[in-house]
Amino acid sequence: MSFLEKPAPGGLVLDDTVPLTAVIEASQNLQSHTEYIIRVQRGVSSDNSWQVIRRYSDFDVLNSSLMVCGITLPLPPKKLIGNMDREFIAERQRGLQAYLDSITQHPMLSSALPVKKFLDPNNYSANYTEIALQQVSMFFRSDPKWEVLEPLKDMGWRIRKKYFLIKNKEQAKERYLLSWVDLGPDKFLSDKDLQSAMKLLTSLSSPYLWPLLFSSTSESSALLIRPFSEKGSLRDHICKVKPRENHLKKYSNPKKSQGLELSHIKLYGRQILEGLKLLHDSGLFYGHLHASNIMVEDGVCRLMDVENSMLGVPSVLRPAFTQHRKINTSESIDIFCFGHLLYEMTYGRPPDCVPVDQYTTVPYTTLVSVLQSILSTEACKTGMPTVAQLIQTPLFSDVQLQHSEKLQIRVPSRLKEALKTAKESLERRLQEEQRVLHQYRRLTRAQSHHGSEEEKKRRKILARKQKSRQSTYENEEDVSVRNNNNSGSGASSPPTCPSSPTPPSTTGAQVAPPPPPPPPPPPPPSLDVSSGPPPLSSDGSGGGRTALLSSIQTFSKGKLKRAETTDRSKPII
C-alpha cells in the first residue's frame, strides 16, 4: 500500500501480530521431488486458514534467511540418494513439522518477514522497502533540504515499517531517523483528528518523551522524522549491540546481554513511570512500551513511538496480553508492558512467558514484589496495579528525579474527546478478541479432557456400571412379571364347560379337590340317568362313560391277541 494510495473499499487492515500456526497435512511425490501440503491458520478460527505447498528446497531457503538470528533450528538434513522412499518421506515430514513448530512458537522468528512470506505469500508478497523508498523520494522532492544517507534494513521488527538514516543539508553533522509505516487495524481516529494529534506530538517538549520533529500522514500511511541516537535504545544497551544492525541478529540470541544494576533499575523505572503518568493524565494512550522504545540520553529514559497507538499499529506484546482478560484497558496494557520491561532490565532478557511465579538470583525483595504484582498468576487474574501505586512502592518512592516540576500536556477539548472515543474502540476490539480466545481455550480443554486416556477409562467404567444396573433392573422386572402372572392364575377359577355345574366358591379357603369317581352303575337296561350324579364328561351324554366302565369290568386278559412285529433296526447290507 503506497504512501498516497487509498485503502481498498471495505478492506480490512491485517494485524501482523496475530500468530500463524502451520500443520503439514500430507505429502505428494512428483517426478523428481516431494511436495508437502501445509495447512496454515491465522488466530484461533479454523475458517481463517489456507493451504500452501512447499518443497524441501523451500524450507532450506527459509532456514538460510533465518541463520542471521544465531539460533540453531531443527531443519532435517539433506539427502541425495533414497529421498523418494516412503519411510524416509514420512520421517522427513515429522522433522519438518518440528521445524515449523519451533519457528511459529518463537516470539521473534514468528513475526519475521521470511516466515510470513513462507506461510502466507498472498498477504506478504509486496516489497515494502521498495514502496517506502518511492514514498520517501516523493517526500524529498517536495522538501529538498533532506537527504537519504542509507536505508536501515530490518532495523525494527515491524514488517510494514521501514527506517532510513537521513540528514538535513543545513545541518550536515546531525543525523535523523526517518520511518515510514502503514496505518494499522487499530486506527480509529478520523484523518482530520489524526493530523491534529500528530501536530500536537511534534509540538511537545518533555524530558520523558523522545521528540518527534516532523510528521506527515495520508489515508493509508505516515512518514515521521526524529533524532537518531548512535547509542541506540535501552535494549541495545542491555544486549550490548549496535543500533543499526538487523533486529534478528541483535535480539534473537544475544551473547553479551546483561541485566542492569539496582540503582539504574530504580532510576529508569521511576522515569518511565513518570512518562506513563504524563500520558495517562493527558488522555493519551500508549500501549507500545518495551525496551526498544526507550531512549536513554544523559541518564534520562525517554519514551519513543508515542504516536503508534494513534496510527493504529498493534503492540509487539499484543499476543501476550491478549491471553489475560483482566488486561483489557490501555492503562493496564501499559502496566503489563512495564512489568515485561522491568523483568528485562533485571535479567537481561524478556520473560519467556507470562505469568511468571519464580524469580531466581534476585537478591532485591522490593524488586521481586513489584514483578509479582504485575507478572504473577494472581496479578494476571485479578488485574494490574496503577501507575500511581507503582510509584508509591518502596522500589521507586525514594528515587530523586532531575525534573521535579509538574508536567502536563495541553490537549484541545475536541481532540481529547476524539482520543477518548478511539481509545474505547481499541479496548472493545481487544476485549472481543480476548472473548473469542477464551471460548476457544475452553473448547480445546473440553475436547482434550474428553479424549484423554483417563477420561476414556472413566467412561468405560461408567458404561459398564450402567449396563450392569440396566441388566439388574430387567431381571427384577422379569421376576415381578412372573410373580404377577402366578398370583393372577391362582386367584382366577379354571374355565368350566357350559354343561357342567359351577362349583361353589369359598372365600378365604382353598378350592377342595374333586370328588372320587362314583361307583359303577347297574347294567344299561336298568340305568336311571336322571337319578345319577351330574355328568362330568364334556360330550353332553353319559353313554360313552357307561360303555367304558362296562368294558373295564368285563376285561379278560386271555382274550388279548399276540401282535406280530417286524424288526427293522438291523442295517441293510
Coordinates of C-alpha atoms in Angstrom, one line a residue:
M1 CA 0.0 0.0 0.0
S2 CA 1.7 3.2 -1.1
F3 CA 2.1 6.4 0.8
L4 CA -0.7 8.2 -1.1
E5 CA -2.8 5.2 -2.0
K6 CA -6.2 4.9 -0.5
P7 CA -7.1 1.6 1.2
A8 CA -9.4 -0.7 -0.7
P9 CA -13.1 0.0 -0.1
G10 CA -14.3 -2.3 2.7
G11 CA -10.8 -3.9 3.0
L12 CA -9.6 -4.9 6.4
V13 CA -6.1 -4.0 7.5
L14 CA -4.2 -7.1 8.5
D15 CA -2.9 -7.4 12.1
D16 CA 0.6 -8.8 11.8
T17 CA 0.8 -9.7 15.5
V18 CA -1.9 -12.4 15.2
P19 CA 0.1 -15.7 15.3
L20 CA 0.2 -18.2 12.5
T21 CA 0.1 -22.0 13.0
A22 CA 1.2 -24.5 10.4
V23 CA 0.5 -28.2 10.1
I24 CA 1.8 -30.5 7.4
E25 CA -1.3 -32.4 6.3
A26 CA 0.1 -34.6 3.5
S27 CA 2.9 -35.1 1.0
Q28 CA 2.8 -35.9 -2.7
N29 CA 5.5 -37.3 -4.9
L30 CA 6.1 -35.8 -8.3
Q31 CA 8.6 -36.9 -10.9
S32 CA 11.8 -35.9 -9.1
H33 CA 10.8 -34.3 -5.8
T34 CA 8.3 -34.4 -3.0
E35 CA 5.9 -31.6 -2.1
Y36 CA 4.4 -31.0 1.3
I37 CA 0.9 -29.7 1.8
I38 CA 0.8 -27.3 4.7
R39 CA -2.4 -26.1 6.4
V40 CA -1.8 -22.5 7.8
Q41 CA -4.2 -20.8 10.2
R42 CA -4.3 -17.3 11.4
G43 CA -5.6 -17.0 15.0
V44 CA -7.9 -19.5 16.6
S45 CA -10.6 -19.6 13.9
S46 CA -10.4 -22.6 11.5
D47 CA -12.3 -20.5 9.0
N48 CA -9.3 -18.3 8.6
S49 CA -7.0 -21.0 7.1
W50 CA -5.5 -21.9 3.8
Q51 CA -3.1 -24.3 2.2
V52 CA 0.4 -23.8 0.8
I53 CA 2.6 -26.3 -1.0
R54 CA 6.3 -26.3 -0.3
R55 CA 9.3 -28.4 -1.3
Y56 CA 12.3 -29.2 0.9
S57 CA 14.3 -26.7 -1.0
D58 CA 11.9 -24.0 0.1
F59 CA 12.4 -25.0 3.7
D60 CA 16.2 -24.8 3.1
V61 CA 15.9 -21.3 1.6
L62 CA 13.8 -20.1 4.6
N63 CA 16.4 -21.6 7.0
S64 CA 19.2 -19.8 5.3
S65 CA 17.4 -16.4 5.7
L66 CA 16.9 -17.1 9.4
M67 CA 20.5 -18.1 10.1
V68 CA 21.3 -14.5 11.0
C69 CA 19.4 -14.9 14.3
G70 CA 22.2 -17.2 15.6
I71 CA 19.7 -19.9 16.7
T72 CA 20.2 -23.5 15.7
L73 CA 16.9 -24.6 14.1
P74 CA 16.0 -28.3 13.8
L75 CA 15.8 -28.5 10.0
P76 CA 16.2 -32.1 8.8
P77 CA 19.4 -32.7 6.8
K78 CA 19.6 -33.1 3.1
K79 CA 19.7 -36.5 1.4
L80 CA 20.5 -37.0 -2.3
I81 CA 20.0 -40.8 -2.6
G82 CA 16.9 -42.5 -1.5
N83 CA 15.0 -39.3 -0.8
M84 CA 11.8 -40.7 -2.5
D85 CA 11.4 -43.7 -0.2
R86 CA 8.1 -43.8 1.6
E87 CA 9.6 -44.3 5.1
F88 CA 12.2 -41.5 4.5
I89 CA 9.4 -39.1 3.4
A90 CA 7.4 -39.8 6.5
E91 CA 10.4 -39.3 8.7
R92 CA 11.3 -36.0 6.9
Q93 CA 7.7 -34.8 7.2
R94 CA 7.8 -35.3 11.0
G95 CA 11.1 -33.4 11.1
L96 CA 9.8 -30.5 9.0
Q97 CA 6.8 -30.3 11.3
A98 CA 9.1 -29.9 14.3
Y99 CA 10.9 -27.2 12.4
L100 CA 7.7 -25.3 11.7
D101 CA 6.7 -25.5 15.3
S102 CA 10.0 -24.1 16.5
I103 CA 9.6 -21.1 14.2
T104 CA 5.9 -20.3 14.7
Q105 CA 6.3 -20.6 18.5
H106 CA 9.3 -18.3 18.7
P107 CA 8.3 -14.7 19.6
M108 CA 10.7 -13.0 17.2
L109 CA 11.1 -15.5 14.4
S110 CA 7.3 -15.9 14.0
S111 CA 7.0 -12.2 13.1
A112 CA 9.9 -12.1 10.7
L113 CA 9.1 -11.3 7.1
P114 CA 10.7 -14.5 5.6
V115 CA 8.4 -16.6 7.8
K116 CA 5.3 -14.6 6.9
K117 CA 6.1 -14.9 3.2
F118 CA 6.7 -18.7 3.5
L119 CA 3.4 -19.3 5.2
D120 CA 1.2 -16.5 3.8
P121 CA 2.5 -15.5 0.4
N122 CA -0.7 -13.8 -0.7
N123 CA -0.6 -11.1 2.1
Y124 CA 3.2 -10.6 2.3
S125 CA 4.4 -10.6 -1.3
A126 CA 4.8 -6.8 -1.6
N127 CA 8.3 -5.3 -1.4
Y128 CA 7.8 -2.9 1.4
T129 CA 11.3 -1.5 1.2
E130 CA 10.8 -0.5 -2.4
I131 CA 7.4 1.0 -1.6
A132 CA 8.9 3.0 1.2
L133 CA 11.8 4.3 -1.0
Q134 CA 9.3 5.5 -3.5
Q135 CA 7.3 7.4 -1.0
V136 CA 10.4 8.9 0.7
S137 CA 11.7 10.0 -2.7
M138 CA 8.4 11.8 -3.4
F139 CA 8.6 13.5 0.0
F140 CA 12.1 14.7 -0.5
R141 CA 11.2 16.2 -3.9
S142 CA 8.7 18.3 -2.1
D143 CA 11.2 19.2 0.7
P144 CA 14.7 19.2 -0.8
K145 CA 16.5 20.1 2.4
W146 CA 16.5 16.4 3.5
E147 CA 18.9 13.8 2.1
V148 CA 18.9 10.0 2.5
L149 CA 22.2 8.6 3.7
E150 CA 21.4 4.9 3.9
P151 CA 18.4 2.6 4.4
L152 CA 18.5 0.8 7.8
K153 CA 17.3 -2.5 6.6
D154 CA 15.4 -4.7 9.1
M155 CA 16.4 -2.5 12.0
G156 CA 13.0 -2.9 13.6
W157 CA 10.6 -5.9 13.9
R158 CA 7.6 -4.4 12.1
I159 CA 7.1 -5.7 8.6
R160 CA 5.3 -2.6 7.4
K161 CA 7.7 -0.1 8.9
K162 CA 10.9 0.9 7.2
Y163 CA 13.8 3.1 8.5
F164 CA 16.2 5.4 6.8
L165 CA 19.2 7.4 8.1
I166 CA 18.9 10.9 6.8
K167 CA 20.5 14.3 7.3
N168 CA 19.5 17.9 7.0
K169 CA 21.6 19.7 4.4
E170 CA 21.6 22.8 6.5
Q171 CA 23.0 20.8 9.5
A172 CA 25.3 18.4 7.8
K173 CA 26.7 16.8 11.0
E174 CA 23.3 16.0 12.6
R175 CA 21.7 12.5 11.9
Y176 CA 18.0 11.9 11.9
L177 CA 15.8 8.8 11.7
L178 CA 13.1 8.7 9.1
S179 CA 10.4 6.0 9.4
W180 CA 7.6 5.1 7.0
V181 CA 4.8 3.0 8.3
D182 CA 1.4 1.7 7.2
L183 CA -1.6 2.6 9.3
G184 CA -2.8 -0.4 11.4
P185 CA -6.1 -2.1 12.3
D186 CA -6.4 -0.1 15.5
K187 CA -6.6 3.3 13.7
F188 CA -9.9 4.7 15.0
L189 CA -9.2 8.4 14.6
S190 CA -10.6 10.3 11.6
D191 CA -8.0 11.7 9.2
K192 CA -8.6 15.2 10.5
D193 CA -8.2 14.2 14.1
L194 CA -5.1 12.1 13.3
Q195 CA -3.5 15.1 11.8
S196 CA -4.3 17.2 14.8
A197 CA -2.9 14.5 17.1
M198 CA 0.3 14.3 15.1
K199 CA 0.7 18.1 15.2
L200 CA 0.3 18.0 18.9
L201 CA 3.0 15.4 19.3
T202 CA 5.5 17.3 17.2
S203 CA 5.0 20.4 19.4
L204 CA 5.7 18.5 22.7
S205 CA 8.8 19.1 24.7
S206 CA 9.0 16.8 27.7
P207 CA 12.0 15.3 29.5
Y208 CA 10.4 11.9 29.4
L209 CA 9.3 11.8 25.7
W210 CA 11.6 11.4 22.8
P211 CA 11.0 14.3 20.4
L212 CA 9.1 14.0 17.1
L213 CA 10.4 16.6 14.7
F214 CA 8.1 16.1 11.7
S215 CA 5.1 14.0 10.7
S216 CA 3.0 13.6 7.6
T217 CA 0.0 11.3 7.3
S218 CA -2.2 10.1 4.5
E219 CA -5.2 7.9 4.4
S220 CA -3.0 4.7 4.5
S221 CA 0.4 5.6 5.9
A222 CA 2.6 8.0 7.8
L223 CA 6.1 9.5 7.5
L224 CA 8.0 10.5 10.6
I225 CA 11.3 12.2 11.4
R226 CA 13.0 12.2 14.8
P227 CA 16.6 12.5 16.1
F228 CA 18.9 9.4 15.7
S229 CA 20.9 8.3 18.7
E230 CA 24.1 6.4 17.9
K231 CA 23.9 4.9 21.4
G232 CA 20.7 3.2 20.5
S233 CA 17.8 2.1 22.7
L234 CA 17.7 0.7 26.2
R235 CA 17.5 -2.8 24.7
D236 CA 20.7 -2.1 22.6
H237 CA 22.3 -1.1 25.9
I238 CA 21.2 -4.2 27.7
C239 CA 22.2 -6.5 24.8
K240 CA 25.4 -4.6 24.1
V241 CA 24.8 -4.4 20.3
K242 CA 25.0 -1.7 17.6
P243 CA 21.7 0.0 16.8
R244 CA 22.0 -0.2 13.0
E245 CA 22.2 -4.0 12.8
N246 CA 19.4 -6.4 11.8
H247 CA 17.0 -6.8 14.7
L248 CA 17.1 -10.7 14.4
K249 CA 20.8 -10.6 14.8
K250 CA 20.7 -8.1 17.7
Y251 CA 18.0 -9.6 19.8
S252 CA 17.2 -13.2 18.9
N253 CA 20.1 -14.7 20.7
P254 CA 22.4 -12.0 22.2
K255 CA 25.6 -13.3 23.6
K256 CA 26.6 -10.4 25.9
S257 CA 23.2 -9.3 27.3
Q258 CA 23.3 -8.4 31.0
G259 CA 20.8 -7.0 33.5
L260 CA 21.2 -3.6 35.0
E261 CA 22.3 -2.6 38.4
L262 CA 19.6 -2.0 41.0
S263 CA 20.3 1.8 41.1
H264 CA 19.7 2.0 37.4
I265 CA 16.6 -0.2 37.6
K266 CA 15.2 2.1 40.2
L267 CA 16.0 5.3 38.4
Y268 CA 15.0 4.2 34.9
G269 CA 11.8 2.5 36.2
R270 CA 10.8 5.7 38.0
Q271 CA 11.4 7.9 34.9
I272 CA 9.4 5.5 32.7
L273 CA 6.5 5.6 35.2
E274 CA 6.6 9.4 35.2
G275 CA 6.4 9.3 31.4
L276 CA 3.4 6.9 31.5
K277 CA 1.7 9.1 34.2
L278 CA 2.1 12.2 32.0
L279 CA 0.4 10.4 29.0
H280 CA -2.4 8.9 31.1
D281 CA -3.2 12.3 32.8
S282 CA -3.4 13.9 29.4
G283 CA -5.8 11.4 27.9
L284 CA -3.1 9.9 25.5
F285 CA -3.0 6.2 25.2
Y286 CA 0.4 4.4 24.5
G287 CA 0.4 0.6 24.6
H288 CA 3.8 0.3 23.0
L289 CA 6.2 0.3 26.0
H290 CA 9.2 -2.0 25.5
A291 CA 13.0 -1.7 25.8
S292 CA 13.4 -0.9 22.1
N293 CA 11.1 2.1 22.5
I294 CA 13.1 3.6 25.4
M295 CA 15.9 6.0 24.6
V296 CA 18.5 6.9 27.3
E297 CA 20.1 10.4 27.0
D298 CA 22.1 11.9 29.7
G299 CA 20.9 9.4 32.3
V300 CA 17.2 10.1 31.5
C301 CA 14.8 7.5 29.9
R302 CA 12.5 8.9 27.3
L303 CA 9.5 7.1 25.6
M304 CA 9.5 6.8 21.8
D305 CA 6.9 6.0 19.2
V306 CA 4.1 7.5 21.3
E307 CA 2.2 8.0 18.0
N308 CA 1.9 4.3 17.3
S309 CA -1.4 3.9 19.1
M310 CA -2.9 6.8 17.1
L311 CA -1.6 5.3 13.9
G312 CA -3.4 2.1 14.8
V313 CA -0.4 -0.3 14.7
P314 CA -0.7 -3.2 17.1
S315 CA 1.7 -3.7 20.1
V316 CA 4.5 -6.2 19.9
L317 CA 3.2 -7.7 23.2
R318 CA -0.4 -8.0 22.0
P319 CA -0.2 -11.8 21.7
A320 CA 0.9 -11.9 25.3
F321 CA -1.6 -9.6 27.0
T322 CA -4.5 -10.9 24.8
Q323 CA -4.2 -14.1 26.8
H324 CA -5.4 -12.4 30.0
R325 CA -8.9 -11.0 30.1
K326 CA -8.1 -8.6 33.1
I327 CA -5.7 -6.7 30.9
N328 CA -8.3 -5.0 28.8
T329 CA -7.7 -1.3 29.1
S330 CA -4.9 0.9 27.7
E331 CA -3.7 1.7 31.2
S332 CA -3.5 -2.0 32.2
I333 CA -1.6 -2.7 28.9
D334 CA 1.0 -0.1 29.8
I335 CA 1.5 -1.6 33.3
F336 CA 1.8 -5.1 31.8
C337 CA 4.4 -3.9 29.3
F338 CA 6.2 -2.1 32.2
G339 CA 6.4 -5.5 34.0
H340 CA 8.0 -7.0 30.9
L341 CA 10.4 -4.2 30.7
L342 CA 11.3 -4.3 34.4
Y343 CA 12.0 -8.1 34.1
E344 CA 14.3 -7.4 31.1
M345 CA 16.2 -4.8 32.9
T346 CA 16.6 -7.2 35.8
Y347 CA 17.6 -10.4 33.9
G348 CA 19.0 -9.0 30.6
R349 CA 16.2 -10.8 28.6
P350 CA 12.4 -10.6 28.4
P351 CA 10.4 -13.3 30.1
D352 CA 9.8 -16.5 28.1
C353 CA 6.1 -16.4 29.0
V354 CA 3.7 -14.8 31.4
P355 CA 2.6 -15.4 34.2
V356 CA 5.9 -15.7 36.0
D357 CA 5.9 -17.0 39.5
Q358 CA 9.5 -18.0 40.1
Y359 CA 12.3 -15.4 40.3
T360 CA 15.8 -16.7 40.7
T361 CA 19.1 -15.0 41.6
V362 CA 17.4 -11.7 42.5
P363 CA 18.5 -10.5 46.0
Y364 CA 16.3 -7.5 46.0
T365 CA 13.0 -8.3 47.7
T366 CA 11.5 -4.9 46.8
L367 CA 12.1 -5.6 43.1
V368 CA 10.6 -9.1 43.3
S369 CA 7.5 -7.7 45.0
V370 CA 6.9 -5.3 42.1
L371 CA 7.4 -8.0 39.5
Q372 CA 5.0 -10.3 41.3
S373 CA 2.4 -7.5 41.4
I374 CA 2.4 -7.4 37.6
L375 CA 3.5 -10.7 36.2
S376 CA 2.3 -13.3 38.7
T377 CA -0.6 -15.6 38.1
E378 CA -2.6 -13.8 40.8
A379 CA -2.0 -10.4 39.2
C380 CA -3.0 -11.6 35.7
K381 CA -6.3 -13.0 37.2
T382 CA -7.2 -10.1 39.4
G383 CA -5.8 -7.1 37.5
M384 CA -2.8 -4.7 37.2
P385 CA -1.8 -2.1 39.7
T386 CA -2.0 1.6 38.6
V387 CA 1.0 3.8 37.8
A388 CA 0.4 5.8 41.0
Q389 CA 0.5 2.7 43.1
L390 CA 3.8 1.6 41.5
I391 CA 5.4 5.0 42.1
Q392 CA 4.5 4.6 45.8
T393 CA 6.2 1.2 46.2
P394 CA 9.5 1.1 48.2
L395 CA 11.4 0.3 44.9
F396 CA 10.6 3.7 43.3
S397 CA 9.3 6.0 46.0
D398 CA 12.7 7.2 47.2
V399 CA 14.1 7.9 43.7
Q400 CA 15.3 11.5 43.3
L401 CA 14.4 13.0 39.9
Q402 CA 16.2 15.7 38.0
H403 CA 12.9 17.2 36.8
S404 CA 10.7 17.6 39.9
E405 CA 8.3 20.1 38.4
K406 CA 4.7 19.0 37.5
L407 CA 4.4 18.1 33.8
Q408 CA 1.3 18.3 31.7
I409 CA 0.3 18.2 28.1
R410 CA -2.4 20.6 26.9
V411 CA -4.8 18.7 24.7
P412 CA -7.6 20.6 22.9
S413 CA -11.0 19.5 24.2
R414 CA -12.2 18.3 20.8
L415 CA -9.1 16.2 20.2
K416 CA -9.3 14.9 23.8
E417 CA -12.9 13.7 23.1
A418 CA -11.8 12.1 19.8
L419 CA -8.9 10.3 21.6
K420 CA -11.2 9.0 24.3
T421 CA -13.6 7.6 21.6
A422 CA -10.7 6.0 19.8
K423 CA -9.3 4.5 23.0
E424 CA -12.7 2.9 23.8
S425 CA -12.8 1.4 20.3
L426 CA -9.4 0.0 20.7
E427 CA -10.3 -1.6 24.0
R428 CA -13.5 -3.1 22.6
R429 CA -11.6 -4.8 19.8
L430 CA -9.1 -6.2 22.3
Q431 CA -11.9 -7.4 24.6
E432 CA -13.7 -9.1 21.7
E433 CA -10.5 -10.9 20.7
Q434 CA -10.0 -12.0 24.3
R435 CA -13.6 -13.3 24.5
V436 CA -13.1 -15.4 21.3
L437 CA -9.8 -16.7 22.6
H438 CA -11.3 -17.6 26.0
Q439 CA -14.1 -19.6 24.3
Y440 CA -11.6 -21.3 22.1
R441 CA -9.4 -22.4 25.1
R442 CA -12.4 -23.7 27.0
L443 CA -13.5 -25.7 24.0
T444 CA -9.9 -27.0 23.5
R445 CA -9.7 -28.0 27.2
A446 CA -13.0 -29.8 27.0
Q447 CA -12.0 -31.7 23.8
S448 CA -8.6 -32.6 25.3
H449 CA -10.2 -33.8 28.5
H450 CA -12.8 -35.8 26.6
G451 CA -10.1 -37.5 24.5
S452 CA -7.7 -38.3 27.3
E453 CA -7.0 -41.9 28.4
E454 CA -8.1 -41.2 31.9
E455 CA -11.5 -39.9 30.7
K456 CA -11.9 -42.8 28.3
K457 CA -11.3 -45.3 31.1
R458 CA -13.8 -43.4 33.3
R459 CA -16.4 -43.5 30.5
K460 CA -15.8 -47.3 30.1
I461 CA -16.3 -47.9 33.8
L462 CA -19.4 -45.8 33.8
A463 CA -20.8 -47.6 30.8
R464 CA -20.2 -51.0 32.5
K465 CA -22.0 -49.8 35.6
Q466 CA -24.9 -48.5 33.7
K467 CA -25.1 -51.8 31.7
S468 CA -25.0 -53.8 35.0
R469 CA -27.7 -51.6 36.6
Q470 CA -29.9 -52.0 33.5
S471 CA -29.4 -55.8 33.5
T472 CA -30.3 -55.9 37.2
Y473 CA -33.4 -53.8 36.6
E474 CA -34.5 -56.0 33.7
N475 CA -34.1 -59.2 35.8
E476 CA -36.1 -57.6 38.7
E477 CA -38.8 -56.6 36.2
D478 CA -38.9 -60.2 34.8
V479 CA -39.3 -61.7 38.3
S480 CA -42.0 -59.2 39.1
V481 CA -43.9 -60.1 35.9
R482 CA -43.7 -63.8 36.7
N483 CA -44.9 -63.2 40.2
N484 CA -47.8 -61.2 39.0
N485 CA -48.7 -63.9 36.5
N486 CA -48.5 -66.7 39.1
S487 CA -50.7 -64.7 41.6
G488 CA -53.2 -64.0 38.8
S489 CA -53.5 -67.7 37.8
G490 CA -54.1 -68.8 41.4
A491 CA -56.9 -66.2 42.1
S492 CA -58.9 -67.0 39.0
S493 CA -61.1 -70.1 38.7
P494 CA -60.5 -72.6 35.9
P495 CA -62.8 -72.4 33.0
T496 CA -65.8 -74.8 33.1
C497 CA -67.9 -76.4 30.4
P498 CA -71.3 -74.8 29.9
S499 CA -72.9 -78.2 30.6
S500 CA -71.2 -78.6 34.0
P501 CA -72.5 -77.0 37.1
T502 CA -70.4 -74.2 38.6
P503 CA -68.7 -75.4 41.8
P504 CA -69.4 -73.3 44.9
S505 CA -66.7 -70.9 45.9
T506 CA -65.5 -70.4 49.4
T507 CA -64.0 -67.0 50.3
G508 CA -60.7 -67.3 52.1
A509 CA -60.4 -71.1 51.7
Q510 CA -58.6 -73.1 49.1
V511 CA -60.6 -74.9 46.5
A512 CA -61.4 -78.5 47.5
P513 CA -60.1 -81.4 45.4
P514 CA -62.5 -83.0 43.0
P515 CA -64.7 -85.9 44.5
P516 CA -63.7 -89.6 43.8
P517 CA -65.4 -91.3 40.8
P518 CA -68.8 -92.7 41.5
P519 CA -69.4 -96.4 41.9
P520 CA -70.1 -98.3 38.7
P521 CA -73.8 -98.0 37.6
P522 CA -76.1 -101.0 37.1
P523 CA -76.5 -102.6 33.7
P524 CA -77.7 -100.3 31.0
P525 CA -81.3 -101.6 30.8
S526 CA -82.0 -100.6 34.4
L527 CA -79.8 -97.4 34.3
D528 CA -81.6 -94.3 35.5
V529 CA -79.6 -91.3 34.2
S530 CA -81.6 -88.6 35.8
S531 CA -81.1 -90.0 39.3
G532 CA -77.3 -90.4 39.0
P533 CA -74.7 -87.7 39.8
P534 CA -74.2 -84.8 37.4
P535 CA -72.3 -85.8 34.3
L536 CA -68.6 -84.9 34.3
S537 CA -68.0 -85.5 30.7
S538 CA -67.8 -82.7 28.2
D539 CA -69.7 -84.5 25.4
G540 CA -73.2 -83.9 27.0
S541 CA -74.3 -87.7 27.4
G542 CA -73.4 -90.5 29.8
G543 CA -73.4 -93.4 27.2
G544 CA -69.8 -93.3 26.4
R545 CA -68.7 -93.3 30.0
T546 CA -71.1 -96.2 30.9
A547 CA -69.7 -98.3 28.0
L548 CA -66.1 -97.6 29.1
L549 CA -66.9 -98.7 32.7
S550 CA -68.7 -101.8 31.4
S551 CA -65.7 -102.8 29.2
I552 CA -63.3 -102.4 32.1
Q553 CA -65.4 -104.7 34.3
T554 CA -65.7 -107.4 31.7
F555 CA -62.0 -107.2 30.6
S556 CA -60.2 -110.6 30.3
K557 CA -56.5 -110.9 29.7
G558 CA -56.9 -114.1 27.8
K559 CA -58.8 -112.5 25.1
L560 CA -55.8 -110.4 24.0
K561 CA -54.2 -111.3 20.7
R562 CA -50.5 -111.7 20.1
A563 CA -49.1 -108.9 17.9
E564 CA -46.7 -109.7 15.1
T565 CA -43.9 -107.1 14.7
T566 CA -41.1 -106.7 12.1
D567 CA -37.6 -105.7 13.4
R568 CA -36.2 -103.0 11.1
S569 CA -33.3 -102.0 13.3
K570 CA -30.8 -104.2 11.6
P571 CA -28.6 -102.5 8.9
I572 CA -29.3 -103.3 5.3
I573 CA -26.2 -104.8 3.6

